[in-house]
Amino acid sequence: MDHPIPMNIIPVTLAGEQVSLVPITTDHIDALWEAGRYPELWRWTWSEISSRDDMRRYVDEALAGAAAGRMLAFATTDAVADAGGDRSAC
């Protein structure tokens, strides 16, 4: 469904002490597939992700939605590791 008025979506990173939410990119596909390759994660969603190619399509659709001003999808990343910190102490 097309949004009647495209939104002016500006990608932002939302950073906390433990995790960051970063705008999704195709660079996230492998990590998203690794984390999301379990069918039970998708049981109650509209998406059916059962392969890396499915995850690529999922990300491509999210990026197309962002380009059209309909959405902004995020990937959750480890803020400590992203900052070069040692997660082993947590």
PDB file of N, CA, C and O in Angstrom, residues 1-79:
ATOM      1  N   MET A   1       0.844  -1.164   0.000  1.00  0.00           N
ATOM      2  CA  MET A   1       0.000   0.000   0.000  1.00  0.00           C
ATOM      3  C   MET A   1       0.896   1.236   0.000  1.00  0.00           C
ATOM      4  O   MET A   1       1.833   1.340   0.777  1.00  0.00           O
ATOM      5  N   ASP A   2       0.598   2.181  -0.875  1.00  0.00           N
ATOM      6  CA  ASP A   2       1.364   3.417  -0.935  1.00  0.00           C
ATOM      7  C   ASP A   2       0.911   4.359   0.166  1.00  0.00           C
ATOM      8  O   ASP A   2      -0.270   4.481   0.453  1.00  0.00           O
ATOM      9  N   HIS A   3       1.881   5.005   0.781  1.00  0.00           N
ATOM     10  CA  HIS A   3       1.586   6.027   1.787  1.00  0.00           C
ATOM     11  C   HIS A   3       1.132   7.262   1.024  1.00  0.00           C
ATOM     12  O   HIS A   3       1.767   7.675   0.066  1.00  0.00           O
ATOM     13  N   PRO A   4       0.026   7.895   1.398  1.00  0.00           N
ATOM     14  CA  PRO A   4      -0.506   9.027   0.624  1.00  0.00           C
ATOM     15  C   PRO A   4       0.445  10.215   0.557  1.00  0.00           C
ATOM     16  O   PRO A   4       0.485  10.901  -0.442  1.00  0.00           O
ATOM     17  N   ILE A   5       1.189  10.461   1.603  1.00  0.00           N
ATOM     18  CA  ILE A   5       2.139  11.575   1.611  1.00  0.00           C
ATOM     19  C   ILE A   5       3.496  11.014   2.019  1.00  0.00           C
ATOM     20  O   ILE A   5       3.669  10.604   3.166  1.00  0.00           O
ATOM     21  N   PRO A   6       4.454  10.962   1.084  1.00  0.00           N
ATOM     22  CA  PRO A   6       5.758  10.427   1.461  1.00  0.00           C
ATOM     23  C   PRO A   6       6.355  11.220   2.625  1.00  0.00           C
ATOM     24  O   PRO A   6       6.268  12.443   2.687  1.00  0.00           O
ATOM     25  N   MET A   7       6.912  10.485   3.560  1.00  0.00           N
ATOM     26  CA  MET A   7       7.532  11.120   4.722  1.00  0.00           C
ATOM     27  C   MET A   7       8.972  11.505   4.385  1.00  0.00           C
ATOM     28  O   MET A   7       9.609  10.865   3.560  1.00  0.00           O
ATOM     29  N   ASN A   8       9.453  12.522   5.020  1.00  0.00           N
ATOM     30  CA  ASN A   8      10.856  12.909   4.879  1.00  0.00           C
ATOM     31  C   ASN A   8      11.629  12.153   5.951  1.00  0.00           C
ATOM     32  O   ASN A   8      11.815  12.642   7.059  1.00  0.00           O
ATOM     33  N   ILE A   9      12.058  10.947   5.611  1.00  0.00           N
ATOM     34  CA  ILE A   9      12.738  10.092   6.574  1.00  0.00           C
ATOM     35  C   ILE A   9      14.233  10.343   6.498  1.00  0.00           C
ATOM     36  O   ILE A   9      14.843  10.219   5.442  1.00  0.00           O
ATOM     37  N   ILE A  10      14.796  10.698   7.630  1.00  0.00           N
ATOM     38  CA  ILE A  10      16.230  10.941   7.713  1.00  0.00           C
ATOM     39  C   ILE A  10      16.839   9.816   8.541  1.00  0.00           C
ATOM     40  O   ILE A  10      16.512   9.665   9.718  1.00  0.00           O
ATOM     41  N   PRO A  11      17.712   8.997   7.925  1.00  0.00           N
ATOM     42  CA  PRO A  11      18.320   7.897   8.680  1.00  0.00           C
ATOM     43  C   PRO A  11      19.126   8.413   9.869  1.00  0.00           C
ATOM     44  O   PRO A  11      19.880   9.375   9.753  1.00  0.00           O
ATOM     45  N   VAL A  12      18.917   7.786  11.006  1.00  0.00           N
ATOM     46  CA  VAL A  12      19.653   8.130  12.219  1.00  0.00           C
ATOM     47  C   VAL A  12      20.109   6.841  12.883  1.00  0.00           C
ATOM     48  O   VAL A  12      19.546   5.775  12.659  1.00  0.00           O
ATOM     49  N   THR A  13      21.132   6.955  13.699  1.00  0.00           N
ATOM     50  CA  THR A  13      21.552   5.847  14.541  1.00  0.00           C
ATOM     51  C   THR A  13      21.101   6.148  15.957  1.00  0.00           C
ATOM     52  O   THR A  13      21.326   7.245  16.468  1.00  0.00           O
ATOM     53  N   LEU A  14      20.441   5.195  16.570  1.00  0.00           N
ATOM     54  CA  LEU A  14      19.980   5.330  17.950  1.00  0.00           C
ATOM     55  C   LEU A  14      20.910   4.475  18.804  1.00  0.00           C
ATOM     56  O   LEU A  14      20.907   3.249  18.703  1.00  0.00           O
ATOM     57  N   ALA A  15      21.742   5.123  19.608  1.00  0.00           N
ATOM     58  CA  ALA A  15      22.765   4.399  20.355  1.00  0.00           C
ATOM     59  C   ALA A  15      22.471   4.389  21.844  1.00  0.00           C
ATOM     60  O   ALA A  15      22.171   5.419  22.436  1.00  0.00           O
ATOM     61  N   GLY A  16      22.548   3.202  22.409  1.00  0.00           N
ATOM     62  CA  GLY A  16      22.424   3.027  23.847  1.00  0.00           C
ATOM     63  C   GLY A  16      23.735   2.468  24.391  1.00  0.00           C
ATOM     64  O   GLY A  16      24.718   2.337  23.672  1.00  0.00           O
ATOM     65  N   GLU A  17      23.726   2.126  25.665  1.00  0.00           N
ATOM     66  CA  GLU A  17      24.939   1.581  26.272  1.00  0.00           C
ATOM     67  C   GLU A  17      25.258   0.189  25.769  1.00  0.00           C
ATOM     68  O   GLU A  17      26.425  -0.183  25.657  1.00  0.00           O
ATOM     69  N   GLN A  18      24.246  -0.617  25.492  1.00  0.00           N
ATOM     70  CA  GLN A  18      24.464  -2.012  25.105  1.00  0.00           C
ATOM     71  C   GLN A  18      24.262  -2.273  23.616  1.00  0.00           C
ATOM     72  O   GLN A  18      24.971  -3.096  23.042  1.00  0.00           O
ATOM     73  N   VAL A  19      23.264  -1.628  23.031  1.00  0.00           N
ATOM     74  CA  VAL A  19      22.970  -1.853  21.618  1.00  0.00           C
ATOM     75  C   VAL A  19      22.780  -0.528  20.898  1.00  0.00           C
ATOM     76  O   VAL A  19      22.489   0.500  21.510  1.00  0.00           O
ATOM     77  N   SER A  20      22.952  -0.596  19.593  1.00  0.00           N
ATOM     78  CA  SER A  20      22.644   0.535  18.720  1.00  0.00           C
ATOM     79  C   SER A  20      21.665   0.063  17.660  1.00  0.00           C
ATOM     80  O   SER A  20      21.707  -1.093  17.233  1.00  0.00           O
ATOM     81  N   LEU A  21      20.771   0.943  17.264  1.00  0.00           N
ATOM     82  CA  LEU A  21      19.892   0.693  16.130  1.00  0.00           C
ATOM     83  C   LEU A  21      20.432   1.533  14.989  1.00  0.00           C
ATOM     84  O   LEU A  21      20.487   2.763  15.093  1.00  0.00           O
ATOM     85  N   VAL A  22      20.858   0.865  13.931  1.00  0.00           N
ATOM     86  CA  VAL A  22      21.455   1.558  12.789  1.00  0.00           C
ATOM     87  C   VAL A  22      20.590   1.305  11.561  1.00  0.00           C
ATOM     88  O   VAL A  22      20.002   0.232  11.419  1.00  0.00           O
ATOM     89  N   PRO A  23      20.483   2.294  10.671  1.00  0.00           N
ATOM     90  CA  PRO A  23      19.699   2.067   9.453  1.00  0.00           C
ATOM     91  C   PRO A  23      20.246   0.837   8.717  1.00  0.00           C
ATOM     92  O   PRO A  23      21.455   0.669   8.555  1.00  0.00           O
ATOM     93  N   ILE A  24      19.340  -0.020   8.305  1.00  0.00           N
ATOM     94  CA  ILE A  24      19.724  -1.267   7.655  1.00  0.00           C
ATOM     95  C   ILE A  24      20.358  -0.990   6.298  1.00  0.00           C
ATOM     96  O   ILE A  24      19.958  -0.063   5.599  1.00  0.00           O
ATOM     97  N   THR A  25      21.365  -1.776   5.968  1.00  0.00           N
ATOM     98  CA  THR A  25      22.018  -1.722   4.655  1.00  0.00           C
ATOM     99  C   THR A  25      22.225  -3.148   4.176  1.00  0.00           C
ATOM    100  O   THR A  25      22.066  -4.110   4.938  1.00  0.00           O
ATOM    101  N   THR A  26      22.628  -3.290   2.939  1.00  0.00           N
ATOM    102  CA  THR A  26      22.918  -4.627   2.423  1.00  0.00           C
ATOM    103  C   THR A  26      24.125  -5.243   3.133  1.00  0.00           C
ATOM    104  O   THR A  26      24.279  -6.470   3.105  1.00  0.00           O
ATOM    105  N   ASP A  27      24.943  -4.441   3.782  1.00  0.00           N
ATOM    106  CA  ASP A  27      26.070  -4.979   4.554  1.00  0.00           C
ATOM    107  C   ASP A  27      25.598  -5.821   5.736  1.00  0.00           C
ATOM    108  O   ASP A  27      26.367  -6.612   6.276  1.00  0.00           O
ATOM    109  N   HIS A  28      24.353  -5.670   6.144  1.00  0.00           N
ATOM    110  CA  HIS A  28      23.814  -6.405   7.292  1.00  0.00           C
ATOM    111  C   HIS A  28      23.236  -7.775   6.919  1.00  0.00           C
ATOM    112  O   HIS A  28      22.882  -8.552   7.805  1.00  0.00           O
ATOM    113  N   ILE A  29      23.124  -8.079   5.643  1.00  0.00           N
ATOM    114  CA  ILE A  29      22.421  -9.293   5.219  1.00  0.00           C
ATOM    115  C   ILE A  29      22.996 -10.559   5.852  1.00  0.00           C
ATOM    116  O   ILE A  29      22.246 -11.382   6.388  1.00  0.00           O
ATOM    117  N   ASP A  30      24.307 -10.741   5.810  1.00  0.00           N
ATOM    118  CA  ASP A  30      24.885 -11.976   6.349  1.00  0.00           C
ATOM    119  C   ASP A  30      24.614 -12.125   7.844  1.00  0.00           C
ATOM    120  O   ASP A  30      24.225 -13.200   8.307  1.00  0.00           O
ATOM    121  N   ALA A  31      24.805 -11.050   8.605  1.00  0.00           N
ATOM    122  CA  ALA A  31      24.565 -11.119  10.054  1.00  0.00           C
ATOM    123  C   ALA A  31      23.079 -11.307  10.355  1.00  0.00           C
ATOM    124  O   ALA A  31      22.714 -12.054  11.269  1.00  0.00           O
ATOM    125  N   LEU A  32      22.210 -10.656   9.575  1.00  0.00           N
ATOM    126  CA  LEU A  32      20.771 -10.829   9.773  1.00  0.00           C
ATOM    127  C   LEU A  32      20.354 -12.262   9.468  1.00  0.00           C
ATOM    128  O   LEU A  32      19.536 -12.843  10.185  1.00  0.00           O
ATOM    129  N   TRP A  33      20.929 -12.848   8.419  1.00  0.00           N
ATOM    130  CA  TRP A  33      20.602 -14.235   8.093  1.00  0.00           C
ATOM    131  C   TRP A  33      21.103 -15.161   9.197  1.00  0.00           C
ATOM    132  O   TRP A  33      20.400 -16.072   9.609  1.00  0.00           O
ATOM    133  N   GLU A  34      22.297 -14.904   9.700  1.00  0.00           N
ATOM    134  CA  GLU A  34      22.832 -15.741  10.778  1.00  0.00           C
ATOM    135  C   GLU A  34      21.924 -15.681  12.011  1.00  0.00           C
ATOM    136  O   GLU A  34      21.643 -16.701  12.633  1.00  0.00           O
ATOM    137  N   ALA A  35      21.457 -14.505  12.344  1.00  0.00           N
ATOM    138  CA  ALA A  35      20.594 -14.343  13.517  1.00  0.00           C
ATOM    139  C   ALA A  35      19.155 -14.784  13.251  1.00  0.00           C
ATOM    140  O   ALA A  35      18.468 -15.233  14.168  1.00  0.00           O
ATOM    141  N   GLY A  36      18.689 -14.672  12.011  1.00  0.00           N
ATOM    142  CA  GLY A  36      17.283 -14.901  11.711  1.00  0.00           C
ATOM    143  C   GLY A  36      16.991 -16.165  10.938  1.00  0.00           C
ATOM    144  O   GLY A  36      15.925 -16.303  10.350  1.00  0.00           O
ATOM    145  N   ARG A  37      17.906 -17.106  10.938  1.00  0.00           N
ATOM    146  CA  ARG A  37      17.730 -18.307  10.121  1.00  0.00           C
ATOM    147  C   ARG A  37      16.866 -19.384  10.767  1.00  0.00           C
ATOM    148  O   ARG A  37      16.686 -20.456  10.224  1.00  0.00           O
ATOM    149  N   TYR A  38      16.307 -19.077  11.911  1.00  0.00           N
ATOM    150  CA  TYR A  38      15.498 -20.046  12.647  1.00  0.00           C
ATOM    151  C   TYR A  38      14.022 -19.815  12.347  1.00  0.00           C
ATOM    152  O   TYR A  38      13.484 -18.749  12.649  1.00  0.00           O
ATOM    153  N   PRO A  39      13.347 -20.798  11.765  1.00  0.00           N
ATOM    154  CA  PRO A  39      11.951 -20.613  11.321  1.00  0.00           C
ATOM    155  C   PRO A  39      11.009 -20.123  12.418  1.00  0.00           C
ATOM    156  O   PRO A  39      10.076 -19.368  12.139  1.00  0.00           O
ATOM    157  N   GLU A  40      11.259 -20.514  13.672  1.00  0.00           N
ATOM    158  CA  GLU A  40      10.348 -20.093  14.747  1.00  0.00           C
ATOM    159  C   GLU A  40      10.347 -18.577  14.949  1.00  0.00           C
ATOM    160  O   GLU A  40       9.387 -18.023  15.471  1.00  0.00           O
ATOM    161  N   LEU A  41      11.397 -17.897  14.528  1.00  0.00           N
ATOM    162  CA  LEU A  41      11.430 -16.430  14.642  1.00  0.00           C
ATOM    163  C   LEU A  41      10.424 -15.758  13.710  1.00  0.00           C
ATOM    164  O   LEU A  41       9.984 -14.646  13.974  1.00  0.00           O
ATOM    165  N   TRP A  42      10.069 -16.426  12.631  1.00  0.00           N
ATOM    166  CA  TRP A  42       9.211 -15.830  11.608  1.00  0.00           C
ATOM    167  C   TRP A  42       7.785 -16.361  11.663  1.00  0.00           C
ATOM    168  O   TRP A  42       6.940 -15.955  10.865  1.00  0.00           O
ATOM    169  N   ARG A  43       7.513 -17.237  12.589  1.00  0.00           N
ATOM    170  CA  ARG A  43       6.216 -17.914  12.661  1.00  0.00           C
ATOM    171  C   ARG A  43       5.047 -16.938  12.700  1.00  0.00           C
ATOM    172  O   ARG A  43       4.024 -17.161  12.074  1.00  0.00           O
ATOM    173  N   TRP A  44       5.154 -15.852  13.437  1.00  0.00           N
ATOM    174  CA  TRP A  44       4.025 -14.937  13.640  1.00  0.00           C
ATOM    175  C   TRP A  44       4.185 -13.633  12.863  1.00  0.00           C
ATOM    176  O   TRP A  44       3.641 -12.610  13.248  1.00  0.00           O
ATOM    177  N   THR A  45       4.947 -13.657  11.789  1.00  0.00           N
ATOM    178  CA  THR A  45       5.137 -12.460  10.973  1.00  0.00           C
ATOM    179  C   THR A  45       4.589 -12.686   9.573  1.00  0.00           C
ATOM    180  O   THR A  45       4.270 -13.807   9.182  1.00  0.00           O
ATOM    181  N   TRP A  46       4.528 -11.622   8.807  1.00  0.00           N
ATOM    182  CA  TRP A  46       4.093 -11.714   7.417  1.00  0.00           C
ATOM    183  C   TRP A  46       5.217 -12.239   6.536  1.00  0.00           C
ATOM    184  O   TRP A  46       4.977 -12.722   5.445  1.00  0.00           O
ATOM    185  N   SER A  47       6.441 -12.115   6.987  1.00  0.00           N
ATOM    186  CA  SER A  47       7.602 -12.504   6.184  1.00  0.00           C
ATOM    187  C   SER A  47       7.892 -13.992   6.319  1.00  0.00           C
ATOM    188  O   SER A  47       7.680 -14.580   7.373  1.00  0.00           O
ATOM    189  N   GLU A  48       8.381 -14.576   5.238  1.00  0.00           N
ATOM    190  CA  GLU A  48       8.854 -15.953   5.266  1.00  0.00           C
ATOM    191  C   GLU A  48      10.319 -15.939   4.883  1.00  0.00           C
ATOM    192  O   GLU A  48      10.655 -15.765   3.712  1.00  0.00           O
ATOM    193  N   ILE A  49      11.172 -16.092   5.871  1.00  0.00           N
ATOM    194  CA  ILE A  49      12.612 -16.047   5.645  1.00  0.00           C
ATOM    195  C   ILE A  49      13.165 -17.442   5.900  1.00  0.00           C
ATOM    196  O   ILE A  49      13.235 -17.887   7.046  1.00  0.00           O
ATOM    197  N   SER A  50      13.524 -18.138   4.833  1.00  0.00           N
ATOM    198  CA  SER A  50      14.056 -19.485   4.997  1.00  0.00           C
ATOM    199  C   SER A  50      15.380 -19.680   4.262  1.00  0.00           C
ATOM    200  O   SER A  50      15.871 -20.798   4.174  1.00  0.00           O
ATOM    201  N   SER A  51      15.943 -18.589   3.739  1.00  0.00           N
ATOM    202  CA  SER A  51      17.234 -18.670   3.056  1.00  0.00           C
ATOM    203  C   SER A  51      17.903 -17.296   3.073  1.00  0.00           C
ATOM    204  O   SER A  51      17.255 -16.280   3.362  1.00  0.00           O
ATOM    205  N   ARG A  52      19.189 -17.293   2.758  1.00  0.00           N
ATOM    206  CA  ARG A  52      19.902 -16.019   2.664  1.00  0.00           C
ATOM    207  C   ARG A  52      19.279 -15.152   1.559  1.00  0.00           C
ATOM    208  O   ARG A  52      19.186 -13.930   1.690  1.00  0.00           O
ATOM    209  N   ASP A  53      18.849 -15.769   0.456  1.00  0.00           N
ATOM    210  CA  ASP A  53      18.202 -15.013  -0.621  1.00  0.00           C
ATOM    211  C   ASP A  53      16.912 -14.357  -0.147  1.00  0.00           C
ATOM    212  O   ASP A  53      16.605 -13.225  -0.529  1.00  0.00           O
ATOM    213  N   ASP A  54      16.147 -15.056   0.708  1.00  0.00           N
ATOM    214  CA  ASP A  54      14.950 -14.458   1.295  1.00  0.00           C
ATOM    215  C   ASP A  54      15.323 -13.239   2.129  1.00  0.00           C
ATOM    216  O   ASP A  54      14.630 -12.215   2.097  1.00  0.00           O
ATOM    217  N   MET A  55      16.414 -13.352   2.891  1.00  0.00           N
ATOM    218  CA  MET A  55      16.849 -12.222   3.714  1.00  0.00           C
ATOM    219  C   MET A  55      17.279 -11.059   2.836  1.00  0.00           C
ATOM    220  O   MET A  55      16.989  -9.906   3.145  1.00  0.00           O
ATOM    221  N   ARG A  56      17.951 -11.347   1.733  1.00  0.00           N
ATOM    222  CA  ARG A  56      18.337 -10.280   0.803  1.00  0.00           C
ATOM    223  C   ARG A  56      17.095  -9.572   0.274  1.00  0.00           C
ATOM    224  O   ARG A  56      17.045  -8.342   0.231  1.00  0.00           O
ATOM    225  N   ARG A  57      16.069 -10.333  -0.107  1.00  0.00           N
ATOM    226  CA  ARG A  57      14.823  -9.714  -0.590  1.00  0.00           C
ATOM    227  C   ARG A  57      14.169  -8.871   0.504  1.00  0.00           C
ATOM    228  O   ARG A  57      13.661  -7.773   0.251  1.00  0.00           O
ATOM    229  N   TYR A  58      14.192  -9.383   1.729  1.00  0.00           N
ATOM    230  CA  TYR A  58      13.622  -8.663   2.871  1.00  0.00           C
ATOM    231  C   TYR A  58      14.319  -7.311   3.047  1.00  0.00           C
ATOM    232  O   TYR A  58      13.669  -6.270   3.197  1.00  0.00           O
ATOM    233  N   VAL A  59      15.646  -7.318   3.001  1.00  0.00           N
ATOM    234  CA  VAL A  59      16.417  -6.080   3.157  1.00  0.00           C
ATOM    235  C   VAL A  59      16.187  -5.172   1.951  1.00  0.00           C
ATOM    236  O   VAL A  59      15.994  -3.956   2.107  1.00  0.00           O
ATOM    237  N   ASP A  60      16.182  -5.737   0.750  1.00  0.00           N
ATOM    238  CA  ASP A  60      15.928  -4.925  -0.448  1.00  0.00           C
ATOM    239  C   ASP A  60      14.573  -4.234  -0.384  1.00  0.00           C
ATOM    240  O   ASP A  60      14.442  -3.063  -0.758  1.00  0.00           O
ATOM    241  N   GLU A  61      13.547  -4.949   0.110  1.00  0.00           N
ATOM    242  CA  GLU A  61      12.218  -4.345   0.255  1.00  0.00           C
ATOM    243  C   GLU A  61      12.231  -3.228   1.294  1.00  0.00           C
ATOM    244  O   GLU A  61      11.587  -2.191   1.112  1.00  0.00           O
ATOM    245  N   ALA A  62      12.980  -3.424   2.373  1.00  0.00           N
ATOM    246  CA  ALA A  62      13.090  -2.378   3.399  1.00  0.00           C
ATOM    247  C   ALA A  62      13.791  -1.147   2.836  1.00  0.00           C
ATOM    248  O   ALA A  62      13.376  -0.012   3.092  1.00  0.00           O
ATOM    249  N   LEU A  63      14.835  -1.359   2.068  1.00  0.00           N
ATOM    250  CA  LEU A  63      15.556  -0.234   1.468  1.00  0.00           C
ATOM    251  C   LEU A  63      14.692   0.491   0.439  1.00  0.00           C
ATOM    252  O   LEU A  63      14.721   1.721   0.359  1.00  0.00           O
ATOM    253  N   ALA A  64      13.898  -0.256  -0.326  1.00  0.00           N
ATOM    254  CA  ALA A  64      12.985   0.370  -1.288  1.00  0.00           C
ATOM    255  C   ALA A  64      11.922   1.182  -0.561  1.00  0.00           C
ATOM    256  O   ALA A  64      11.572   2.289  -0.988  1.00  0.00           O
ATOM    257  N   GLY A  65      11.423   0.658   0.549  1.00  0.00           N
ATOM    258  CA  GLY A  65      10.449   1.399   1.350  1.00  0.00           C
ATOM    259  C   GLY A  65      11.028   2.679   1.913  1.00  0.00           C
ATOM    260  O   GLY A  65      10.359   3.711   1.957  1.00  0.00           O
ATOM    261  N   ALA A  66      12.284   2.622   2.336  1.00  0.00           N
ATOM    262  CA  ALA A  66      12.947   3.832   2.846  1.00  0.00           C
ATOM    263  C   ALA A  66      13.136   4.847   1.723  1.00  0.00           C
ATOM    264  O   ALA A  66      12.890   6.044   1.910  1.00  0.00           O
ATOM    265  N   ALA A  67      13.547   4.370   0.549  1.00  0.00           N
ATOM    266  CA  ALA A  67      13.752   5.283  -0.586  1.00  0.00           C
ATOM    267  C   ALA A  67      12.441   5.942  -1.014  1.00  0.00           C
ATOM    268  O   ALA A  67      12.435   7.087  -1.464  1.00  0.00           O
ATOM    269  N   ALA A  68      11.323   5.232  -0.824  1.00  0.00           N
ATOM    270  CA  ALA A  68      10.008   5.778  -1.187  1.00  0.00           C
ATOM    271  C   ALA A  68       9.402   6.621  -0.070  1.00  0.00           C
ATOM    272  O   ALA A  68       8.307   7.162  -0.231  1.00  0.00           O
ATOM    273  N   GLY A  69      10.097   6.722   1.073  1.00  0.00           N
ATOM    274  CA  GLY A  69       9.579   7.521   2.176  1.00  0.00           C
ATOM    275  C   GLY A  69       8.505   6.840   2.987  1.00  0.00           C
ATOM    276  O   GLY A  69       7.714   7.493   3.642  1.00  0.00           O
ATOM    277  N   ARG A  70       8.459   5.485   2.949  1.00  0.00           N
ATOM    278  CA  ARG A  70       7.430   4.748   3.678  1.00  0.00           C
ATOM    279  C   ARG A  70       7.913   4.149   4.992  1.00  0.00           C
ATOM    280  O   ARG A  70       7.096   3.810   5.836  1.00  0.00           O
ATOM    281  N   MET A  71       9.210   3.949   5.132  1.00  0.00           N
ATOM    282  CA  MET A  71       9.697   3.265   6.335  1.00  0.00           C
ATOM    283  C   MET A  71      11.183   3.512   6.522  1.00  0.00           C
ATOM    284  O   MET A  71      11.859   3.996   5.611  1.00  0.00           O
ATOM    285  N   LEU A  72      11.641   3.175   7.694  1.00  0.00           N
ATOM    286  CA  LEU A  72      13.073   3.142   7.968  1.00  0.00           C
ATOM    287  C   LEU A  72      13.311   1.914   8.827  1.00  0.00           C
ATOM    288  O   LEU A  72      12.843   1.829   9.956  1.00  0.00           O
ATOM    289  N   ALA A  73      13.988   0.938   8.256  1.00  0.00           N
ATOM    290  CA  ALA A  73      14.279  -0.307   8.973  1.00  0.00           C
ATOM    291  C   ALA A  73      15.646  -0.200   9.644  1.00  0.00           C
ATOM    292  O   ALA A  73      16.565   0.424   9.114  1.00  0.00           O
ATOM    293  N   PHE A  74      15.745  -0.820  10.805  1.00  0.00           N
ATOM    294  CA  PHE A  74      16.978  -0.782  11.582  1.00  0.00           C
ATOM    295  C   PHE A  74      17.547  -2.179  11.778  1.00  0.00           C
ATOM    296  O   PHE A  74      16.804  -3.152  11.845  1.00  0.00           O
ATOM    297  N   ALA A  75      18.851  -2.235  11.926  1.00  0.00           N
ATOM    298  CA  ALA A  75      19.533  -3.438  12.392  1.00  0.00           C
ATOM    299  C   ALA A  75      20.015  -3.134  13.804  1.00  0.00           C
ATOM    300  O   ALA A  75      20.453  -2.020  14.097  1.00  0.00           O
ATOM    301  N   THR A  76      19.913  -4.121  14.673  1.00  0.00           N
ATOM    302  CA  THR A  76      20.388  -3.980  16.048  1.00  0.00           C
ATOM    303  C   THR A  76      21.822  -4.473  16.102  1.00  0.00           C
ATOM    304  O   THR A  76      22.108  -5.595  15.685  1.00  0.00           O
ATOM    305  N   THR A  77      22.727  -3.633  16.582  1.00  0.00           N
ATOM    306  CA  THR A  77      24.132  -4.008  16.668  1.00  0.00           C
ATOM    307  C   THR A  77      24.629  -3.882  18.103  1.00  0.00           C
ATOM    308  O   THR A  77      24.014  -3.203  18.929  1.00  0.00           O
ATOM    309  N   ASP A  78      25.728  -4.522  18.391  1.00  0.00           N
ATOM    310  CA  ASP A  78      26.355  -4.515  19.712  1.00  0.00           C
ATOM    311  C   ASP A  78      27.132  -3.207  19.870  1.00  0.00           C
ATOM    312  O   ASP A  78      28.167  -3.017  19.246  1.00  0.00           O
ATOM    313  N   ALA A  79      26.634  -2.308  20.687  1.00  0.00           N
ATOM    314  CA  ALA A  79      27.254  -0.986  20.843  1.00  0.00           C
ATOM    315  C   ALA A  79      28.655  -1.082  21.430  1.00  0.00           C
ATOM    316  O   ALA A  79      29.542  -0.304  21.073  1.00  0.00           O
TER     317      ALA A  79
END
